[in-house]
CSV table of C-alpha atoms and ligand atoms in Angstrom, one decimal:
chain,number,residue,atom,x,y,z
A,1,MET,CA,-42.2,63.7,-17.8
A,2,PRO,CA,-40.5,60.8,-15.9
A,3,LYS,CA,-42.9,58.9,-13.6
A,4,THR,CA,-42.4,57.2,-10.3
A,5,VAL,CA,-44.4,54.1,-9.6
A,6,LEU,CA,-44.5,52.4,-6.2
A,7,THR,CA,-46.4,49.5,-4.6
A,8,GLY,CA,-46.0,46.9,-1.8
A,9,LEU,CA,-47.7,43.9,-0.4
A,10,ARG,CA,-47.7,43.0,3.3
A,11,ALA,CA,-46.0,39.8,4.4
A,12,ASN,CA,-48.7,38.8,6.9
A,13,GLY,CA,-49.5,35.6,5.2
A,14,GLU,CA,-49.5,33.8,1.9
A,15,LEU,CA,-50.4,36.0,-1.0
A,16,THR,CA,-53.7,35.3,-2.8
A,17,LEU,CA,-55.0,35.5,-6.3
A,18,GLY,CA,-56.7,38.8,-5.2
A,19,ASN,CA,-53.3,40.2,-4.3
A,20,TYR,CA,-51.9,39.1,-7.6
A,21,LEU,CA,-54.7,40.5,-9.8
A,22,GLY,CA,-55.3,43.6,-7.7
A,23,ALA,CA,-51.7,44.7,-7.1
A,24,ILE,CA,-49.0,42.5,-8.7
A,25,LEU,CA,-50.3,42.2,-12.2
A,26,PRO,CA,-50.9,45.9,-12.8
A,27,MET,CA,-47.5,46.5,-11.4
A,28,VAL,CA,-45.8,44.1,-13.7
A,29,GLN,CA,-47.8,45.4,-16.7
A,30,THR,CA,-46.7,48.9,-15.7
A,31,LEU,CA,-43.1,47.9,-15.5
A,32,GLN,CA,-43.2,46.6,-19.1
A,33,ASN,CA,-44.1,50.1,-20.3
A,34,LEU,CA,-41.6,52.0,-18.2
A,35,GLU,CA,-39.8,54.8,-20.1
A,36,GLU,CA,-36.4,56.4,-19.8
A,37,GLY,CA,-36.1,58.2,-16.4
A,38,ASP,CA,-39.1,56.4,-14.8
A,39,LYS,CA,-38.5,54.9,-11.4
A,40,PHE,CA,-40.1,51.8,-10.0
A,41,PHE,CA,-40.3,51.1,-6.2
A,42,LEU,CA,-41.5,47.7,-5.1
A,43,PHE,CA,-41.3,46.8,-1.5
A,44,VAL,CA,-42.4,44.6,1.3
A,45,PRO,CA,-44.2,46.6,4.0
A,46,ASP,CA,-43.0,44.2,6.7
A,47,LEU,CA,-43.7,46.7,9.5
A,48,HIS,CA,-47.3,46.8,8.3
A,49,SER,CA,-47.5,43.1,8.5
A,50,PHE,CA,-48.3,42.8,12.1
A,51,THR,CA,-51.0,45.5,12.5
A,52,THR,CA,-53.2,42.3,12.9
A,53,PRO,CA,-51.8,39.3,14.8
A,54,ILE,CA,-49.5,37.0,12.9
A,55,ASP,CA,-47.1,34.1,13.5
A,56,HIS,CA,-43.8,36.1,13.9
A,57,THR,CA,-41.7,33.1,13.2
A,58,GLN,CA,-42.9,33.3,9.6
A,59,LEU,CA,-42.5,37.0,8.9
A,60,TYR,CA,-38.9,37.0,7.7
A,61,ARG,CA,-39.7,34.0,5.4
A,62,ASN,CA,-42.9,35.6,4.1
A,63,SER,CA,-41.0,38.8,3.2
A,64,LEU,CA,-38.6,36.8,1.2
A,65,ASN,CA,-41.5,34.9,-0.4
A,66,ASN,CA,-43.1,38.1,-1.5
A,67,ILE,CA,-39.9,39.2,-3.2
A,68,LYS,CA,-39.7,35.8,-4.9
A,69,ILE,CA,-43.2,36.3,-6.2
A,70,TYR,CA,-42.5,39.8,-7.5
A,71,LEU,CA,-39.5,38.4,-9.3
A,72,ALA,CA,-41.3,35.3,-10.6
A,73,SER,CA,-44.2,37.6,-11.8
A,74,GLY,CA,-41.8,39.3,-14.2
A,75,VAL,CA,-40.1,42.1,-12.2
A,76,ASP,CA,-36.5,42.5,-13.5
A,77,SER,CA,-34.3,43.5,-10.6
A,78,ASN,CA,-31.4,44.2,-12.9
A,79,ARG,CA,-33.0,47.2,-14.4
A,80,GLU,CA,-31.3,50.3,-13.1
A,81,ASN,CA,-34.4,52.1,-12.0
A,82,VAL,CA,-36.1,49.2,-10.3
A,83,PHE,CA,-35.8,49.2,-6.5
A,84,LEU,CA,-36.8,46.2,-4.3
A,85,TYR,CA,-36.6,46.5,-0.6
A,86,ARG,CA,-38.1,45.9,2.8
A,87,GLN,CA,-39.8,48.8,4.6
A,88,SER,CA,-38.2,47.9,8.0
A,89,HIS,CA,-34.7,48.1,6.5
A,90,ILE,CA,-35.1,51.8,5.7
A,91,PRO,CA,-35.6,53.7,8.9
A,92,ALA,CA,-36.8,56.8,7.1
A,93,HIS,CA,-40.2,55.2,6.7
A,94,SER,CA,-40.8,55.1,10.4
A,95,GLU,CA,-39.3,58.5,11.0
A,96,LEU,CA,-41.4,60.2,8.3
A,97,ALA,CA,-44.5,58.3,9.6
A,98,TRP,CA,-44.1,59.9,13.1
A,99,ILE,CA,-43.7,63.4,11.6
A,100,LEU,CA,-46.8,62.9,9.3
A,101,SER,CA,-48.8,61.6,12.3
A,102,CYS,CA,-48.6,65.0,13.9
A,103,PHE,CA,-50.3,66.5,10.8
A,104,THR,CA,-53.0,63.8,10.5
A,105,TYR,CA,-56.3,64.3,12.2
A,106,TYR,CA,-57.8,61.7,14.4
A,107,GLY,CA,-61.1,61.9,12.6
A,108,GLU,CA,-59.5,61.2,9.3
A,109,LEU,CA,-58.2,57.8,10.6
A,110,GLN,CA,-61.5,57.0,12.3
A,111,ARG,CA,-63.1,57.2,8.8
A,112,MET,CA,-60.9,54.5,7.3
A,113,ILE,CA,-63.1,51.6,6.2
A,114,GLN,CA,-60.4,49.0,6.5
A,115,PHE,CA,-59.9,50.0,10.2
A,116,LYS,CA,-63.6,49.7,10.8
A,117,GLU,CA,-63.8,46.3,9.1
A,118,LYS,CA,-60.6,44.8,10.6
A,119,SER,CA,-61.1,46.2,14.1
A,120,SER,CA,-64.7,44.8,14.2
A,121,GLN,CA,-63.3,41.4,13.4
A,122,GLN,CA,-60.8,41.5,16.3
A,123,GLY,CA,-62.8,42.2,19.4
A,124,GLN,CA,-61.1,43.9,22.3
A,125,ASN,CA,-57.5,43.9,21.4
A,126,VAL,CA,-57.2,46.2,18.4
A,127,SER,CA,-53.7,47.6,18.0
A,128,VAL,CA,-52.9,51.3,17.7
A,129,GLY,CA,-50.8,50.1,14.7
A,130,LEU,CA,-53.9,49.1,12.9
A,131,PHE,CA,-55.4,52.5,13.5
A,132,THR,CA,-52.3,54.5,12.4
A,133,TYR,CA,-51.0,52.3,9.6
A,134,PRO,CA,-52.4,54.5,6.8
A,135,ILE,CA,-49.9,57.1,8.0
A,136,LEU,CA,-47.0,54.7,7.6
A,137,MET,CA,-48.4,53.9,4.2
A,138,ALA,CA,-48.4,57.6,3.3
A,139,ALA,CA,-44.8,57.8,4.4
A,140,ASP,CA,-44.0,54.8,2.2
A,141,ILE,CA,-45.5,56.6,-0.8
A,142,LEU,CA,-44.3,60.2,-0.2
A,143,LEU,CA,-40.7,59.3,0.6
A,144,TYR,CA,-40.0,58.3,-3.0
A,145,GLY,CA,-42.2,60.9,-4.7
A,146,ALA,CA,-44.6,58.3,-6.2
A,147,ASP,CA,-47.0,59.6,-8.8
A,148,TYR,CA,-48.6,56.2,-9.3
A,149,VAL,CA,-49.4,53.5,-6.7
A,150,PRO,CA,-51.0,50.4,-8.3
A,151,VAL,CA,-53.2,49.0,-5.5
A,152,GLY,CA,-56.6,47.3,-5.3
A,153,GLU,CA,-59.8,49.1,-4.7
A,154,ASP,CA,-59.6,48.4,-1.0
A,155,GLN,CA,-56.6,50.6,-0.6
A,156,ARG,CA,-58.1,53.6,-2.4
A,157,GLN,CA,-59.0,55.5,0.8
A,158,HIS,CA,-55.5,55.1,2.1
A,159,LEU,CA,-54.0,56.4,-1.1
A,160,GLU,CA,-56.4,59.4,-0.9
A,161,LEU,CA,-55.1,60.1,2.7
A,162,ALA,CA,-51.5,60.1,1.4
A,163,ARG,CA,-52.6,62.7,-1.2
A,164,ASP,CA,-54.4,64.8,1.5
A,165,LEU,CA,-51.3,64.7,3.8
A,166,ALA,CA,-48.9,65.7,0.9
A,167,ILE,CA,-51.2,68.6,0.0
A,168,ARG,CA,-51.6,69.7,3.6
A,169,PHE,CA,-47.8,69.5,4.3
A,170,ASN,CA,-47.0,71.4,1.0
A,171,ASN,CA,-49.5,74.1,1.8
A,172,LYS,CA,-47.8,74.7,5.2
A,173,PHE,CA,-44.1,74.2,4.3
A,174,GLY,CA,-43.8,74.7,0.5
A,175,GLU,CA,-43.3,72.1,-2.3
A,176,ILE,CA,-41.8,69.2,-0.3
A,177,PHE,CA,-43.8,66.2,-1.5
A,178,VAL,CA,-44.9,65.0,-4.9
A,179,VAL,CA,-48.7,64.6,-4.6
A,180,PRO,CA,-49.7,61.2,-5.9
A,181,GLN,CA,-52.2,61.2,-8.8
A,182,VAL,CA,-56.0,61.1,-8.2
A,183,TRP,CA,-57.7,57.7,-8.3
A,184,GLN,CA,-59.1,58.1,-11.8
A,185,LYS,CA,-55.6,58.8,-13.2
A,186,GLN,CA,-54.3,55.8,-11.2
A,187,LEU,CA,-56.9,53.6,-13.0
A,188,GLU,CA,-56.0,55.1,-16.4
A,189,PHE,CA,-52.3,54.5,-15.7
A,190,VAL,CA,-52.9,50.8,-15.2
A,191,LYS,CA,-55.4,50.7,-18.0
A,192,ARG,CA,-58.4,49.6,-15.9
A,193,VAL,CA,-61.9,51.0,-16.0
A,194,GLU,CA,-62.7,50.3,-12.4
A,195,GLY,CA,-60.7,49.4,-9.2
A,196,THR,CA,-60.0,45.7,-8.9
A,197,LYS,CA,-61.5,43.8,-6.1
A,198,ILE,CA,-61.5,40.0,-6.2
A,199,TYR,CA,-64.1,38.4,-3.9
A,200,SER,CA,-64.2,35.2,-1.9
A,201,LEU,CA,-65.4,32.2,-4.0
A,202,THR,CA,-67.6,31.0,-1.2
A,203,ASP,CA,-69.1,34.4,-0.4
A,204,PRO,CA,-68.8,36.8,-3.3
A,205,THR,CA,-69.8,39.8,-1.2
A,206,LYS,CA,-66.6,39.5,0.8
A,207,LYS,CA,-63.1,40.4,-0.3
A,208,MET,CA,-60.7,37.5,-1.0
A,209,SER,CA,-58.2,38.2,1.8
A,210,LYS,CA,-55.0,36.5,3.1
A,211,SER,CA,-55.8,37.1,6.7
A,212,ILE,CA,-59.4,35.6,6.7
A,213,ASN,CA,-59.8,31.9,7.2
A,214,ASP,CA,-61.8,31.0,4.2
A,215,PRO,CA,-59.8,28.2,2.5
A,216,LYS,CA,-62.4,27.3,-0.1
A,217,GLY,CA,-63.1,30.9,-1.0
A,218,THR,CA,-59.4,31.9,-1.3
A,219,ILE,CA,-56.9,30.9,-3.9
A,220,LEU,CA,-53.4,31.1,-2.5
A,221,LEU,CA,-50.5,31.5,-4.9
A,222,THR,CA,-49.0,28.4,-3.3
A,223,ASP,CA,-52.2,26.3,-3.8
A,224,LYS,CA,-51.7,23.1,-5.8
A,225,PRO,CA,-53.1,24.1,-9.3
A,226,LEU,CA,-55.7,21.3,-9.2
A,227,ASP,CA,-56.9,22.3,-5.8
A,228,ALA,CA,-57.3,25.9,-7.0
A,229,ALA,CA,-59.3,24.6,-10.0
A,230,LYS,CA,-61.7,22.8,-7.7
A,231,LYS,CA,-62.3,26.0,-5.7
A,232,ILE,CA,-63.3,27.7,-9.0
A,233,MET,CA,-65.5,24.8,-10.0
A,234,SER,CA,-67.4,25.0,-6.7
A,235,ALA,CA,-67.6,28.8,-6.6
A,236,ALA,CA,-70.9,30.2,-5.3
A,237,THR,CA,-73.0,31.7,-8.1
A,238,ASP,CA,-76.7,32.2,-8.5
A,239,ASN,CA,-79.7,30.5,-10.2
A,240,LEU,CA,-80.5,33.3,-12.8
A,241,ALA,CA,-79.1,31.1,-15.6
A,242,SER,CA,-77.6,34.2,-17.4
A,243,ILE,CA,-74.1,35.6,-17.5
A,244,ASN,CA,-73.9,39.4,-16.9
A,245,TRP,CA,-71.5,41.9,-15.4
A,246,ASP,CA,-73.6,42.8,-12.4
A,247,TRP,CA,-72.0,43.1,-9.0
A,248,ASN,CA,-75.4,43.7,-7.3
A,249,ASN,CA,-77.4,40.8,-8.6
A,250,GLN,CA,-74.7,38.4,-9.8
A,251,PRO,CA,-71.6,39.0,-7.7
A,252,GLY,CA,-70.3,35.4,-8.0
A,253,ILE,CA,-70.6,35.4,-11.8
A,254,THR,CA,-69.1,38.9,-12.1
A,255,ASN,CA,-66.2,37.8,-9.8
A,256,LEU,CA,-65.5,34.8,-12.1
A,257,LEU,CA,-65.7,37.0,-15.2
A,258,GLN,CA,-63.3,39.4,-13.6
A,259,ILE,CA,-60.8,36.6,-12.8
A,260,TYR,CA,-61.2,35.2,-16.3
A,261,ALA,CA,-60.7,38.6,-18.0
A,262,LEU,CA,-57.6,39.5,-16.0
A,263,LEU,CA,-55.9,36.1,-16.4
A,264,LYS,CA,-56.7,36.2,-20.2
A,265,ASN,CA,-55.5,39.8,-20.3
A,266,ILE,CA,-58.6,41.1,-22.1
A,267,PRO,CA,-60.8,44.0,-21.1
A,268,THR,CA,-63.8,43.0,-19.0
A,269,HIS,CA,-66.3,44.1,-21.6
A,270,GLU,CA,-64.7,41.6,-24.0
A,271,ALA,CA,-65.1,38.8,-21.5
A,272,VAL,CA,-68.7,39.7,-21.0
A,273,LYS,CA,-69.2,39.6,-24.8
A,274,ILE,CA,-67.7,36.1,-25.0
A,275,TRP,CA,-70.0,34.7,-22.3
A,276,LYS,CA,-73.2,36.7,-23.0
A,277,GLY,CA,-76.2,34.5,-23.9
A,278,GLN,CA,-74.9,31.4,-22.1
A,279,THR,CA,-77.4,29.9,-19.7
A,280,GLN,CA,-75.1,27.5,-17.9
A,281,TYR,CA,-72.2,28.4,-15.7
A,282,SER,CA,-70.1,25.3,-16.0
A,283,ASN,CA,-68.2,26.3,-19.1
A,284,LEU,CA,-67.3,29.7,-17.6
A,285,LYS,CA,-66.1,27.9,-14.5
A,286,LYS,CA,-64.2,25.4,-16.5
A,287,GLU,CA,-62.3,27.9,-18.6
A,288,THR,CA,-61.6,30.1,-15.7
A,289,ALA,CA,-60.3,27.1,-13.8
A,290,GLU,CA,-58.0,26.2,-16.7
A,291,LEU,CA,-56.6,29.8,-16.7
A,292,VAL,CA,-55.9,29.6,-13.0
A,293,VAL,CA,-54.2,26.2,-13.4
A,294,GLU,CA,-51.9,27.5,-16.1
A,295,PHE,CA,-51.2,30.7,-14.2
A,296,LEU,CA,-50.3,28.9,-11.0
A,297,THR,CA,-48.3,26.2,-12.6
A,298,ASN,CA,-46.1,28.8,-14.4
A,299,LEU,CA,-45.7,31.1,-11.4
A,300,GLN,CA,-44.8,28.3,-9.0
A,301,ALA,CA,-42.2,26.9,-11.4
A,302,ARG,CA,-40.5,30.3,-11.6
A,303,VAL,CA,-40.7,30.9,-7.8
A,304,SER,CA,-39.1,27.5,-7.1
A,305,LYS,CA,-36.0,28.6,-9.1
A,306,ILE,CA,-35.2,31.6,-6.9
A,307,THR,CA,-33.1,30.9,-3.8
A,308,ASP,CA,-33.3,32.7,-0.5
A,309,ALA,CA,-29.7,33.9,-1.1
A,310,GLN,CA,-30.6,35.5,-4.4
A,311,ALA,CA,-33.6,37.2,-2.9
A,312,GLU,CA,-31.5,38.5,0.0
A,313,ASP,CA,-28.8,39.8,-2.3
A,314,ILE,CA,-31.4,41.7,-4.4
A,315,LEU,CA,-32.9,43.2,-1.3
A,316,GLN,CA,-29.5,44.3,0.1
A,317,LYS,CA,-28.7,46.1,-3.1
A,318,GLY,CA,-32.2,47.6,-3.4
A,319,GLU,CA,-32.1,48.8,0.3
A,320,ILE,CA,-28.8,50.6,-0.1
A,321,ASN,CA,-30.1,52.5,-3.2
A,322,ALA,CA,-33.6,53.2,-1.9
A,323,THR,CA,-32.2,54.5,1.4
A,324,LYS,CA,-30.3,57.3,-0.5
A,325,ILE,CA,-33.5,58.5,-2.1
A,326,ALA,CA,-35.6,58.2,1.1
A,327,LYS,CA,-33.0,60.1,3.1
A,328,GLN,CA,-33.1,63.1,0.7
A,329,THR,CA,-36.9,63.5,1.2
A,330,LEU,CA,-36.7,62.9,4.9
A,331,LEU,CA,-34.0,65.7,5.2
A,332,LYS,CA,-36.2,68.1,3.4
A,333,VAL,CA,-39.1,67.3,5.8
A,334,GLN,CA,-36.8,67.5,8.8
A,335,LYS,CA,-35.6,71.0,7.7
A,336,ALA,CA,-39.2,72.0,7.1
A,337,VAL,CA,-40.4,71.1,10.5
A,338,GLY,CA,-37.4,72.6,12.2
A,339,VAL,CA,-35.6,69.6,13.7
A,340,VAL,CA,-32.6,70.1,11.3
A,341,LYS,CA,-31.0,73.5,10.4
A,342,SER,CA,-32.5,74.7,7.2
A,343,GLN,CA,-29.6,76.6,5.7
B,401,AQP,N1,-59.2,40.7,-3.0
B,401,AQP,C1,-58.4,41.6,-3.6
B,401,AQP,N2,-58.7,42.0,-4.8
B,401,AQP,C2,-57.9,43.0,-5.4
B,401,AQP,N3,-56.8,43.5,-4.8
B,401,AQP,C3,-56.5,43.1,-3.6
B,401,AQP,N4,-55.5,43.4,-2.7
B,401,AQP,C4,-55.7,42.7,-1.6
B,401,AQP,N5,-56.8,41.9,-1.7
B,401,AQP,C5,-57.3,42.1,-2.9
B,401,AQP,C6,-54.4,44.3,-3.0
B,401,AQP,O1,-53.2,43.6,-2.7
B,401,AQP,C7,-52.3,44.6,-2.2
B,401,AQP,C8,-51.7,44.0,-0.9
B,401,AQP,O2,-52.3,44.5,0.2
B,401,AQP,P1,-51.8,44.3,1.6
B,401,AQP,O3,-51.4,42.9,1.9
B,401,AQP,O4,-50.7,45.3,1.9
B,401,AQP,O5,-53.1,44.6,2.4
B,401,AQP,P2,-54.5,44.3,2.2
B,401,AQP,O6,-55.1,45.2,1.2
B,401,AQP,O7,-55.1,44.3,3.5
B,401,AQP,O8,-54.5,42.9,1.5
B,401,AQP,P3,-55.2,41.5,2.0
B,401,AQP,O9,-54.7,40.4,1.1
B,401,AQP,O10,-56.7,41.7,2.1
B,401,AQP,O11,-54.5,41.3,3.3
B,401,AQP,P4,-55.2,41.0,4.7
B,401,AQP,O12,-56.1,39.9,4.6
B,401,AQP,O13,-54.0,40.7,5.5
B,401,AQP,O14,-55.8,42.3,5.1
B,401,AQP,C9,-53.0,45.9,-2.1
B,401,AQP,O15,-52.7,46.7,-3.2
B,401,AQP,C10,-54.5,45.5,-2.1
B,401,AQP,O16,-55.3,46.5,-2.6
């Protein structure tokens, strides 16, 4: 059965190692295993990028940078079934989001953990966009019939909302949407045992995040490799003198083990086996830092070879092709809700 895979990363700042390991790496690994008939949608949710305040003079550039990072990470835009595009350049995303919003319950959005967390950081001026953005995300997914959506653990609840909306809509109007796979199947698809969440190196109980000002805890994909190595070497750990996979009691060590395993492309249980029994943390830090240096050096070299004009050309082609698919789904929805004649 052909599969449809879709994912996107907001252009609200510089991408982090968390973004890479949680979303880009599984996507690239997935792309290597695509089979005949599979489709792969990779986009920049630029309309999502200002649900929280940003510097708008940087948005266009950040969108292009995201595309360059996708390409430099190994996405081959010449493959026929690979679509790269910006959300804002395909109006069907916004149109479907409005229709879906009329079938989404207020209480459902109120339960979204990301909304609770991000709105609590922002004081008085929380935008309605931050509240409703999971609906736009559902539209992003449902327009293209995505079965698999490689995202980090933090996006799990939003993906589940997309599933709920697809099921609700189909129950009312017939089989309009493909229902994305459940979370467990999503993990199996990207060959991971648990959802990926990379934590801050200064406070390993908090997510590494591109919009939080935590320079020592965050590795940006544009960091100088040696600066990034220093951040790993000074990562907060504990004084238990033992290396274990234990998010509750040793979150700093477990976070390092996770980064180590993903960059080395080995399962986490293997990484744990390698380090089990060691009583000092310096070697784990050193080897993880070396992996980070190698990874950043290679990625940055590849990014620097891609010009703005190349990225824009790829986007234009992708946007024409993705629009055709998005419009077909939107038309079905418009007929279902009665704004377009159904026969
Ligand atoms: N720390 C993380 N660990 C694993 N995965 C992560 N992702 C983000 N942070 C981590 C995954 O990256 C993708 C991009 O998400 P996004 O930019 O659209 O929104 P986000 O989840 O809100 O990501 P950030 O980096 O935390 O952005 P800010 O700080 O702006 O909110 C998603 O697949 C996400 O799971």
